[in-house]
Coordinates of C-alpha atoms in Angstrom, one line a residue:
S21 CA 1.2 19.0 1.0
A22 CA -2.5 18.9 1.9
T23 CA -3.6 19.7 5.5
V24 CA -6.6 18.9 7.6
I25 CA -7.8 20.2 10.9
N26 CA -7.8 17.5 13.5
Y27 CA -10.3 17.1 16.3
K28 CA -8.4 19.4 18.6
G29 CA -8.5 22.2 16.0
K30 CA -4.8 21.9 15.1
E31 CA -3.6 21.8 11.6
K32 CA -1.8 18.6 10.5
K33 CA -0.5 17.2 7.3
I34 CA -2.6 14.4 5.8
S35 CA 0.6 12.3 5.6
D36 CA 0.8 12.4 9.4
Y37 CA -2.2 10.0 9.4
Y38 CA -0.6 7.4 7.1
L39 CA 0.3 4.0 8.6
K40 CA 3.9 3.1 8.8
C41 CA 3.9 -0.3 7.3
N42 CA 6.4 -3.1 7.4
K43 CA 6.5 -7.0 7.5
D44 CA 5.2 -6.9 11.1
T45 CA 2.1 -4.8 10.3
D46 CA -1.2 -6.5 11.0
F47 CA -2.9 -5.6 7.7
N48 CA -6.2 -7.4 8.7
A49 CA -6.5 -4.9 11.6
N50 CA -5.9 -1.9 9.4
I51 CA -8.4 -2.2 6.6
N52 CA -9.0 1.2 4.8
E53 CA -5.8 2.6 6.2
V54 CA -3.1 4.0 3.9
C55 CA 0.4 2.7 4.0
S56 CA 2.9 5.5 3.6
K57 CA 5.6 3.2 2.1
L58 CA 6.1 -0.5 1.8
I59 CA 8.7 -2.6 0.0
G60 CA 8.1 -6.2 -1.2
L61 CA 8.6 -8.6 -4.0
Y62 CA 5.9 -8.5 -6.7
K63 CA 5.0 -11.9 -8.2
D64 CA 1.9 -13.1 -10.0
G65 CA -0.4 -10.5 -8.6
Y66 CA 0.8 -10.7 -5.0
L67 CA 3.3 -8.7 -2.9
Y68 CA 5.5 -10.8 -0.7
I69 CA 6.6 -9.0 2.5
G70 CA 8.7 -11.3 4.6
E71 CA 6.5 -14.3 5.1
K72 CA 3.3 -12.5 4.1
K73 CA 1.6 -12.8 0.8
I74 CA -0.8 -9.9 0.0
K75 CA -3.0 -9.5 -3.1
L76 CA -2.0 -6.4 -5.1
Y77 CA -4.9 -4.9 -7.0
T78 CA -4.0 -2.5 -9.8
K79 CA -6.0 -0.5 -12.3
K80 CA -6.0 -2.2 -15.7
H81 CA -3.6 0.3 -17.2
I82 CA -0.9 -0.4 -14.6
K83 CA 1.3 -3.3 -15.6
L84 CA 3.9 -4.5 -13.2
K85 CA 7.1 -6.6 -13.9
N86 CA 7.0 -10.0 -12.3
N87 CA 9.6 -11.1 -9.8
K88 CA 10.7 -7.6 -9.1
K89 CA 11.2 -5.8 -5.8
I90 CA 8.9 -2.8 -5.6
L91 CA 8.3 0.2 -3.4
L92 CA 4.6 1.1 -2.9
K93 CA 3.7 4.6 -1.8
K94 CA 0.4 5.7 -0.3
V95 CA -1.5 2.5 -1.0
R96 CA -4.8 1.7 0.6
I97 CA -5.3 -1.5 2.5
S98 CA -8.6 -3.1 1.4
Y99 CA -10.4 -6.4 1.7
H100 CA -12.2 -8.4 -1.0
D101 CA -12.2 -12.1 -0.2
E102 CA -8.7 -11.4 1.3
V103 CA -6.6 -8.5 2.3
E104 CA -5.2 -6.5 -0.6
F105 CA -3.4 -3.4 -1.5
I106 CA -5.0 -1.0 -4.0
V107 CA -2.8 0.7 -6.5
E108 CA -4.7 3.4 -8.4
D109 CA -1.9 5.3 -10.1
K110 CA 1.4 4.3 -11.6
D111 CA 3.2 6.9 -9.5
Q112 CA 2.4 4.8 -6.4
V113 CA 4.9 2.1 -7.6
S114 CA 8.6 2.2 -8.3
Y115 CA 11.2 -0.5 -8.7
V116 CA 13.9 -1.1 -6.2
D117 CA 17.3 -2.6 -7.0

């Protein structure tokens, strides 16, 4: 795992800086942060997390199955007309039963 030196000169894992996301996370307040893991229902280009509906932007080569529960890993929270999650690699998505 990659490491960085924090402002106090201590070595930390990059994953220590990932945001722990869930249905209660204020995604608007966390633009450009990275969610460590997040589970939701994928439907018509959106991820449904509890009562929230968040746009899911994927690279063109990544095709997701509609109406499936998915686990997102290390996705960036972004904003383009609305809050969205950015999926850049197929390894960031897995299906959950």
